[in-house]
């Protein structure tokens, strides 16, 4: 599944107009603006296009320039950065077929370093908090589900979360004005940054940026304020009675919502968000509850080489890349290797879902390389929703919530 009339390609730097590459105000233009004339002619001939037909290029990483040569890791170490500025979305004329165009462009190496579809992805739902005892059996066992918890209490005896640890949530956004994430203001919220990548705006400009609820629900499971007499308790929600608000959150809104393509994102959108977060040395952990709904077989780099590069770079930058294994549906079977969860084991922490009996659920993809399972059945969690700033009604089964 991919976006019609679009591809993503990485070009050889020697053929690029570096003045426009380094101009962050220039985010898109016709192909002849970004590539030299010889390259444009070669591409047009390969695609069998007339000069009247136009190809539009859009920077996937508009804030990346040739000056972005290194990345500062969260530990302070400096690593070399891939040349992300060479990657573009290609908007094809309606007369062209995506598959044929992809094959033609991949024959133009080294001018075209790699080309791929713009793939579509989908999302994978003791303290005094009033919903804790009855609604969060996934954290500490209750009488209804004795075998389903992760037995979190001993871990809370060591730490309940730390505001110096920053978790980026790549999802439908986070409604940061919710009462279980702070005092309702941006300054008083646990959400400290991020970006609405779909609309190219700051996440701080809209407190109700999540119109679906999936991202807010995941954020609540991670970091809803603990011991604040409200809602449920986040796994790393701190202890408000001790002035500890727990882990800090970064919201990256990458998915389309409220439409026929509900829960879907694409390569270009997610790549932009991921590289932005990679270059933020404050972010420690990436939370990813999405996957490609179609298997790519056993060849893990053939479907989305730019995603592979980004995930590997996040590993090199010492980020902890947590990712849901995915949910079983008409396109995804239990033993499918979904991506990004099935990239190299050392790059990602692949998480499946457990149910009310503590075993892996009948909706959880396992494939190869599952590192752990955690509660993902709707009976085992309570979390914030997006309908108002004080409600907790989000409900759904999924590896997203594990």
Short mmCIF file of C-alpha atoms in Angstrom, two decimals:
data_model
loop_
_atom_site.label_atom_id
_atom_site.label_comp_id
_atom_site.label_asym_id
_atom_site.label_seq_id
_atom_site.Cartn_x
_atom_site.Cartn_y
_atom_site.Cartn_z
CA UNK A 1 0.00 0.00 0.00
CA UNK A 2 1.45 3.33 -1.04
CA UNK A 3 0.46 6.86 -2.09
CA UNK A 4 -0.57 7.08 -5.72
CA UNK A 5 1.62 9.08 -8.10
CA UNK A 6 4.39 9.48 -5.53
CA UNK A 7 7.83 7.98 -5.02
CA UNK A 8 10.70 8.73 -2.69
CA UNK A 9 14.23 8.94 -4.06
CA UNK A 10 17.71 9.82 -2.91
CA UNK A 11 19.93 11.57 -5.45
CA UNK A 12 23.69 11.75 -5.91
CA UNK A 13 24.87 14.97 -4.26
CA UNK A 14 27.06 15.97 -7.21
CA UNK A 15 23.94 16.49 -9.35
CA UNK A 16 22.03 18.60 -6.82
CA UNK A 17 21.71 22.40 -6.72
CA UNK A 18 23.31 22.83 -3.29
CA UNK A 19 22.28 26.47 -3.03
CA UNK A 20 18.63 25.38 -2.95
CA UNK A 21 19.41 22.36 -0.79
CA UNK A 22 20.88 24.68 1.84
CA UNK A 23 17.97 27.12 1.58
CA UNK A 24 15.56 25.83 4.24
CA UNK A 25 12.91 28.23 2.96
CA UNK A 26 12.83 26.36 -0.35
CA UNK A 27 10.92 23.17 0.47
CA UNK A 28 9.67 22.15 -2.98
CA UNK A 29 9.98 22.97 -6.66
CA UNK A 30 10.15 21.45 -10.12
CA UNK A 31 12.83 18.86 -10.73
CA UNK A 32 14.90 21.19 -12.94
CA UNK A 33 15.32 23.55 -9.97
CA UNK A 34 17.00 20.92 -7.79
CA UNK A 35 18.92 18.82 -10.36
CA UNK A 36 21.32 19.76 -13.16
CA UNK A 37 19.99 19.74 -16.73
CA UNK A 38 21.82 16.57 -17.76
CA UNK A 39 20.22 14.66 -14.89
CA UNK A 40 16.77 16.06 -15.65
CA UNK A 41 17.10 14.98 -19.29
CA UNK A 42 18.23 11.51 -18.24
CA UNK A 43 15.26 11.10 -15.87
CA UNK A 44 12.74 12.38 -18.42
CA UNK A 45 14.08 10.00 -21.06
CA UNK A 46 13.98 7.10 -18.64
CA UNK A 47 10.36 7.83 -17.71
CA UNK A 48 9.44 8.57 -21.35
CA UNK A 49 8.04 11.97 -20.46
CA UNK A 50 7.60 14.98 -22.72
CA UNK A 51 9.08 18.31 -21.69
CA UNK A 52 5.55 19.69 -21.14
CA UNK A 53 4.92 17.24 -18.31
CA UNK A 54 6.25 18.37 -14.96
CA UNK A 55 7.78 16.50 -12.03
CA UNK A 56 7.56 18.13 -8.61
CA UNK A 57 10.17 17.45 -5.92
CA UNK A 58 9.44 17.99 -2.22
CA UNK A 59 12.17 17.82 0.41
CA UNK A 60 11.52 15.00 2.88
CA UNK A 61 13.79 16.70 5.42
CA UNK A 62 13.46 20.44 4.70
CA UNK A 63 15.43 21.44 7.79
CA UNK A 64 18.43 19.28 6.86
CA UNK A 65 21.23 20.94 4.85
CA UNK A 66 24.78 20.05 3.85
CA UNK A 67 25.87 21.66 7.11
CA UNK A 68 24.19 18.88 9.14
CA UNK A 69 27.22 16.60 9.14
CA UNK A 70 27.09 15.26 12.69
CA UNK A 71 24.56 14.20 15.32
CA UNK A 72 25.01 14.72 19.05
CA UNK A 73 23.86 11.57 20.87
CA UNK A 74 21.90 11.74 24.10
CA UNK A 75 25.11 10.74 25.94
CA UNK A 76 27.09 13.58 24.33
CA UNK A 77 28.95 11.39 21.83
CA UNK A 78 29.16 12.81 18.30
CA UNK A 79 28.46 10.56 15.29
CA UNK A 80 28.48 11.19 11.56
CA UNK A 81 25.07 12.02 10.07
CA UNK A 82 23.78 10.48 6.82
CA UNK A 83 23.13 13.04 4.11
CA UNK A 84 19.38 13.19 4.70
CA UNK A 85 19.11 16.33 2.56
CA UNK A 86 19.45 14.19 -0.60
CA UNK A 87 16.01 12.57 -0.12
CA UNK A 88 12.93 13.88 -1.94
CA UNK A 89 9.30 13.01 -2.51
CA UNK A 90 8.68 12.79 -6.26
CA UNK A 91 5.21 13.84 -7.42
CA UNK A 92 4.69 12.07 -10.74
CA UNK A 93 2.45 13.21 -13.59
CA UNK A 94 -0.86 11.33 -13.70
CA UNK A 95 0.20 9.66 -16.93
CA UNK A 96 2.88 7.61 -15.16
CA UNK A 97 2.53 4.28 -13.40
CA UNK A 98 4.28 4.15 -10.01
CA UNK A 99 5.72 0.64 -10.43
CA UNK A 100 7.14 1.28 -13.89
CA UNK A 101 8.56 4.63 -12.79
CA UNK A 102 10.16 3.01 -9.75
CA UNK A 103 11.86 0.38 -11.90
CA UNK A 104 13.07 3.03 -14.35
CA UNK A 105 14.55 5.27 -11.64
CA UNK A 106 16.34 2.41 -9.92
CA UNK A 107 18.16 1.74 -13.20
CA UNK A 108 19.68 5.25 -13.06
CA UNK A 109 22.21 4.51 -10.33
CA UNK A 110 24.39 6.33 -9.31
CA UNK A 111 22.32 9.43 -10.20
CA UNK A 112 19.42 7.89 -8.26
CA UNK A 113 20.97 6.26 -5.21
CA UNK A 114 17.71 4.50 -4.34
CA UNK A 115 14.02 4.89 -5.11
CA UNK A 116 10.99 3.47 -3.32
CA UNK A 117 7.23 3.79 -3.03
CA UNK A 118 5.92 6.35 -0.54
CA UNK A 119 4.69 3.49 1.62
CA UNK A 120 1.64 3.81 3.86
CA UNK A 121 1.82 2.74 7.51
CA UNK A 122 -0.86 2.26 10.16
CA UNK A 123 -0.86 2.50 13.95
CA UNK A 124 -0.68 -0.72 15.94
CA UNK A 125 -4.06 0.74 22.80
CA UNK A 126 -1.23 1.50 44.64
CA UNK A 127 -1.09 5.16 43.79
CA UNK A 128 -4.17 7.22 44.59
CA UNK A 129 -5.25 7.55 40.94
CA UNK A 130 -8.94 6.53 41.04
CA UNK A 131 -8.84 4.31 37.94
CA UNK A 132 -5.72 2.46 39.01
CA UNK A 133 -7.06 -0.32 41.22
CA UNK A 134 -9.99 -1.35 39.02
CA UNK A 135 -8.80 -0.41 35.56
CA UNK A 136 -5.05 -1.03 35.31
CA UNK A 137 -4.64 -4.76 35.93
CA UNK A 138 -1.88 -4.72 33.34
CA UNK A 139 0.37 -2.90 35.82
CA UNK A 140 -0.45 -4.61 39.13
CA UNK A 141 -2.76 -7.65 39.41
CA UNK A 142 -6.32 -7.24 40.67
CA UNK A 143 -8.92 -9.85 41.60
CA UNK A 144 -10.38 -9.92 38.08
CA UNK A 145 -7.12 -10.61 36.25
CA UNK A 146 -4.60 -12.21 38.57
CA UNK A 147 -2.09 -13.31 35.93
CA UNK A 148 -2.12 -10.37 33.52
CA UNK A 149 0.13 -7.76 35.13
CA UNK A 150 3.77 -6.83 34.62
CA UNK A 151 4.11 -6.57 38.43
CA UNK A 152 5.21 -2.94 38.29
CA UNK A 153 5.21 -2.23 42.03
CA UNK A 154 8.79 -3.49 42.71
CA UNK A 155 10.06 -1.29 39.87
CA UNK A 156 8.23 1.72 41.34
CA UNK A 157 10.11 1.07 44.59
CA UNK A 158 13.25 1.92 42.60
CA UNK A 159 11.96 4.69 40.32
CA UNK A 160 8.61 6.05 39.20
CA UNK A 161 10.04 8.03 36.30
CA UNK A 162 12.34 10.98 35.75
CA UNK A 163 11.65 14.25 33.91
CA UNK A 164 15.18 14.10 32.46
CA UNK A 165 14.12 11.07 30.40
CA UNK A 166 12.34 12.21 27.23
CA UNK A 167 10.09 9.91 25.21
CA UNK A 168 9.05 10.81 21.65
CA UNK A 169 5.63 9.43 20.68
CA UNK A 170 5.18 9.07 16.90
CA UNK A 171 1.43 8.83 16.46
CA UNK A 172 -1.77 10.86 16.04
CA UNK A 173 -0.51 13.64 18.32
CA UNK A 174 -1.06 14.26 22.03
CA UNK A 175 -3.74 16.51 23.52
CA UNK A 176 -1.35 18.08 25.99
CA UNK A 177 -3.99 20.08 27.91
CA UNK A 178 -5.38 16.92 29.55
CA UNK A 179 -5.51 17.05 33.35
CA UNK A 180 -3.45 13.85 33.68
CA UNK A 181 -0.59 15.39 31.68
CA UNK A 182 -0.31 18.69 33.57
CA UNK A 183 -2.16 21.84 34.55
CA UNK A 184 -3.77 22.48 31.15
CA UNK A 185 -1.15 24.96 29.93
CA UNK A 186 1.75 24.32 27.58
CA UNK A 187 4.26 25.49 30.18
CA UNK A 188 2.73 23.17 32.77
CA UNK A 189 2.41 20.12 30.52
CA UNK A 190 4.54 16.97 30.51
CA UNK A 191 4.72 17.40 26.72
CA UNK A 192 7.86 19.44 26.15
CA UNK A 193 8.15 19.51 22.38
CA UNK A 194 7.66 17.73 19.09
CA UNK A 195 6.03 18.67 15.82
CA UNK A 196 2.80 18.36 13.87
CA UNK A 197 4.56 16.99 10.81
CA UNK A 198 1.35 16.71 8.78
CA UNK A 199 0.67 20.44 9.05
CA UNK A 200 4.28 21.58 9.53
CA UNK A 201 3.43 23.43 12.73
CA UNK A 202 4.64 23.40 16.31
CA UNK A 203 2.81 20.92 18.53
CA UNK A 204 2.46 23.71 21.11
CA UNK A 205 0.19 25.75 18.82
CA UNK A 206 -2.79 23.39 19.21
CA UNK A 207 -3.62 21.73 22.52
CA UNK A 208 -6.22 19.53 20.77
CA UNK A 209 -4.05 18.34 17.89
CA UNK A 210 -5.07 14.68 18.40
CA UNK A 211 -8.52 14.25 16.85
CA UNK A 212 -8.32 10.46 16.92
CA UNK A 213 -7.13 9.66 20.44
CA UNK A 214 -4.65 6.89 19.69
CA UNK A 215 -1.55 8.99 20.35
CA UNK A 216 -2.95 10.55 23.52
CA UNK A 217 -3.88 7.08 24.80
CA UNK A 218 -0.35 5.76 24.22
CA UNK A 219 1.13 8.85 25.86
CA UNK A 220 -1.09 8.32 28.91
CA UNK A 221 0.05 4.72 29.30
CA UNK A 222 3.66 5.91 29.20
CA UNK A 223 3.49 8.98 31.37
CA UNK A 224 0.11 9.98 32.84
CA UNK A 225 0.74 11.71 36.15
CA UNK A 226 0.89 9.23 39.02
CA UNK A 227 -0.39 9.81 42.55
CA UNK A 228 -2.30 12.96 41.61
CA UNK A 229 -5.83 11.82 42.56
CA UNK A 230 -6.86 11.88 38.90
CA UNK A 231 -7.40 9.22 36.24
CA UNK A 232 -4.89 6.41 35.94
CA UNK A 233 -1.16 6.04 36.54
CA UNK A 234 1.43 6.12 33.78
CA UNK A 235 4.18 3.50 33.84
CA UNK A 236 6.70 6.34 34.21
CA UNK A 237 4.28 8.93 35.59
CA UNK A 238 6.38 9.97 38.60
CA UNK A 239 4.94 10.75 42.00
CA UNK A 240 3.15 14.10 42.15
CA UNK A 241 3.02 13.95 45.96
CA UNK A 242 6.83 14.16 45.87
CA UNK A 243 6.90 16.86 43.15
CA UNK A 244 8.06 14.33 40.56
CA UNK A 245 6.09 14.50 37.31
CA UNK A 246 7.85 11.53 35.75
CA UNK A 247 9.09 11.16 32.21
CA UNK A 248 8.75 14.04 29.74
CA UNK A 249 7.01 13.56 26.38
CA UNK A 250 7.56 14.78 22.83
CA UNK A 251 4.59 14.57 20.43
CA UNK A 252 5.22 13.86 16.74
CA UNK A 253 1.92 13.89 14.83
CA UNK A 254 2.50 11.72 11.76
CA UNK A 255 -0.84 10.09 10.96
CA UNK A 256 -3.93 11.07 9.02
CA UNK A 257 -7.08 10.91 11.12
CA UNK A 258 -10.81 11.28 10.85
CA UNK A 259 -10.91 10.17 7.21
CA UNK A 260 -10.97 7.08 5.03
CA UNK A 261 -7.24 6.63 5.59
CA UNK A 262 -7.74 6.52 9.36
CA UNK A 263 -4.61 5.51 11.28
CA UNK A 264 -2.40 5.81 8.19
CA UNK A 265 0.86 7.62 7.63
CA UNK A 266 3.47 7.48 4.88
CA UNK A 267 7.20 7.14 4.47
CA UNK A 268 7.85 10.80 3.77
CA UNK A 269 5.94 12.01 6.82
CA UNK A 270 7.43 9.55 9.26
CA UNK A 271 10.99 9.97 7.93
CA UNK A 272 10.75 13.73 8.47
CA UNK A 273 9.60 13.21 12.06
CA UNK A 274 12.19 10.58 12.83
CA UNK A 275 15.15 12.58 11.55
CA UNK A 276 13.94 15.63 13.49
CA UNK A 277 13.92 13.54 16.67
CA UNK A 278 17.27 11.92 15.90
CA UNK A 279 18.82 15.36 15.75
CA UNK A 280 17.34 16.33 19.13
CA UNK A 281 19.89 15.20 21.71
CA UNK A 282 17.31 15.64 24.50
CA UNK A 283 15.21 12.69 23.30
CA UNK A 284 16.12 9.28 24.73
CA UNK A 285 13.34 6.90 23.70
CA UNK A 286 11.23 6.53 20.54
CA UNK A 287 7.73 5.05 20.94
CA UNK A 288 6.34 3.69 17.66
CA UNK A 289 2.89 2.07 17.46
CA UNK A 290 2.62 1.67 13.69
CA UNK A 291 3.76 -0.65 10.94
CA UNK A 292 3.49 -1.36 7.25
CA UNK A 293 0.29 -3.40 6.85
CA UNK A 294 1.83 -5.58 4.16
CA UNK A 295 4.71 -7.99 4.70
CA UNK A 296 7.93 -7.35 2.83
CA UNK A 297 9.01 -10.98 2.99
CA UNK A 298 12.33 -11.84 4.56
CA UNK A 299 14.32 -9.09 2.79
CA UNK A 300 14.13 -6.39 5.42
CA UNK A 301 15.66 -3.58 3.37
CA UNK A 302 13.79 -3.97 0.09
CA UNK A 303 10.57 -2.15 0.95
CA UNK A 304 11.76 1.09 2.51
CA UNK A 305 15.54 1.63 2.46
CA UNK A 306 15.21 5.18 3.78
CA UNK A 307 13.30 3.94 6.82
CA UNK A 308 15.99 1.33 7.36
CA UNK A 309 18.67 4.05 7.24
CA UNK A 310 16.75 6.22 9.71
CA UNK A 311 16.19 3.37 12.19
CA UNK A 312 19.86 2.40 11.98
CA UNK A 313 20.87 6.04 12.52
CA UNK A 314 18.62 6.26 15.59
CA UNK A 315 20.47 3.21 16.95
CA UNK A 316 23.83 4.82 16.15
CA UNK A 317 22.60 7.96 17.92
CA UNK A 318 21.91 5.80 21.01
CA UNK A 319 18.15 6.21 20.94
CA UNK A 320 16.02 3.38 22.33
CA UNK A 321 13.67 2.49 19.47
CA UNK A 322 10.55 0.80 20.93
CA UNK A 323 8.08 -0.50 18.35
CA UNK A 324 4.86 -2.52 18.39
CA UNK A 325 5.06 -5.87 16.61
CA UNK A 326 1.74 -5.16 14.88
CA UNK A 327 -1.83 -6.50 14.89
CA UNK A 328 -3.22 -9.42 12.92
CA UNK A 329 -5.67 -8.40 10.19
CA UNK A 330 -6.64 -9.33 6.63
CA UNK A 331 -3.21 -8.28 5.35
CA UNK A 332 -1.01 -9.28 8.28
CA UNK A 333 -0.69 -12.81 9.65
CA UNK A 334 0.64 -13.87 13.05
CA UNK A 335 4.06 -14.89 11.77
CA UNK A 336 4.56 -11.83 9.55
CA UNK A 337 7.76 -9.79 9.83
CA UNK A 338 6.29 -6.29 9.94
CA UNK A 339 8.44 -3.17 9.74
CA UNK A 340 9.99 -1.24 11.41
CA UNK A 341 9.66 -3.84 14.20
CA UNK A 342 11.59 -6.52 12.30
CA UNK A 343 14.72 -4.58 11.48
CA UNK A 344 17.95 -5.82 13.08
CA UNK A 345 17.38 -6.98 16.63
CA UNK A 346 20.01 -4.68 18.10
CA UNK A 347 18.34 -1.64 16.48
CA UNK A 348 14.83 -2.07 17.88
CA UNK A 349 12.92 -3.28 20.93
CA UNK A 350 10.05 -5.29 19.41
CA UNK A 351 7.02 -5.61 21.67
CA UNK A 352 3.99 -7.89 21.30
CA UNK A 353 0.73 -7.88 23.27
CA UNK A 354 -0.34 -10.05 26.20
CA UNK A 355 -3.94 -10.66 27.21
CA UNK A 356 -6.00 -11.18 30.34
CA UNK A 357 -4.33 -14.55 31.04
CA UNK A 358 -0.81 -13.15 30.69
CA UNK A 359 -0.07 -15.02 27.44
CA UNK A 360 0.40 -13.56 23.97
CA UNK A 361 -2.96 -12.53 22.51
CA UNK A 362 -4.69 -13.86 19.43
CA UNK A 363 -4.36 -10.43 17.75
CA UNK A 364 -0.63 -9.93 18.31
CA UNK A 365 1.82 -10.45 15.44
CA UNK A 366 4.94 -12.26 16.54
CA UNK A 367 7.07 -12.90 13.44
CA UNK A 368 10.76 -13.09 14.34
CA UNK A 369 12.66 -11.29 17.05
CA UNK A 370 9.92 -10.34 19.54
CA UNK A 371 11.82 -9.12 22.61
CA UNK A 372 8.93 -9.05 25.08
CA UNK A 373 5.16 -8.94 25.45
CA UNK A 374 3.19 -6.49 27.59
CA UNK A 375 -0.51 -5.89 28.31
CA UNK A 376 -2.41 -4.86 25.17
CA UNK A 377 -5.96 -6.07 25.84
CA UNK A 378 -8.48 -3.30 26.51
CA UNK A 379 -9.46 -4.88 29.85
CA UNK A 380 -5.98 -4.26 31.25
CA UNK A 381 -5.48 -0.51 30.91
CA UNK A 382 -7.14 2.85 31.51
CA UNK A 383 -5.76 5.91 29.85
CA UNK A 384 -6.61 9.43 28.75
CA UNK A 385 -8.74 10.12 25.69
CA UNK A 386 -9.01 13.05 23.31
CA UNK A 387 -12.64 14.06 23.77
CA UNK A 388 -12.03 16.43 26.67
CA UNK A 389 -9.34 17.41 29.13
CA UNK A 390 -10.68 15.21 31.94
CA UNK A 391 -12.02 11.98 30.39
CA UNK A 392 -10.53 8.47 30.28
CA UNK A 393 -12.70 6.51 27.87
CA UNK A 394 -10.26 5.37 25.19
CA UNK A 395 -10.60 1.63 24.65
CA UNK A 396 -9.21 -0.84 22.15
CA UNK A 397 -7.09 -3.97 21.80
CA UNK A 398 -3.68 -3.60 20.20
CA UNK A 399 0.08 -3.97 20.41
CA UNK A 400 0.12 -0.16 20.39
CA UNK A 401 -0.81 -0.18 24.07
CA UNK A 402 1.85 -2.70 25.03
#
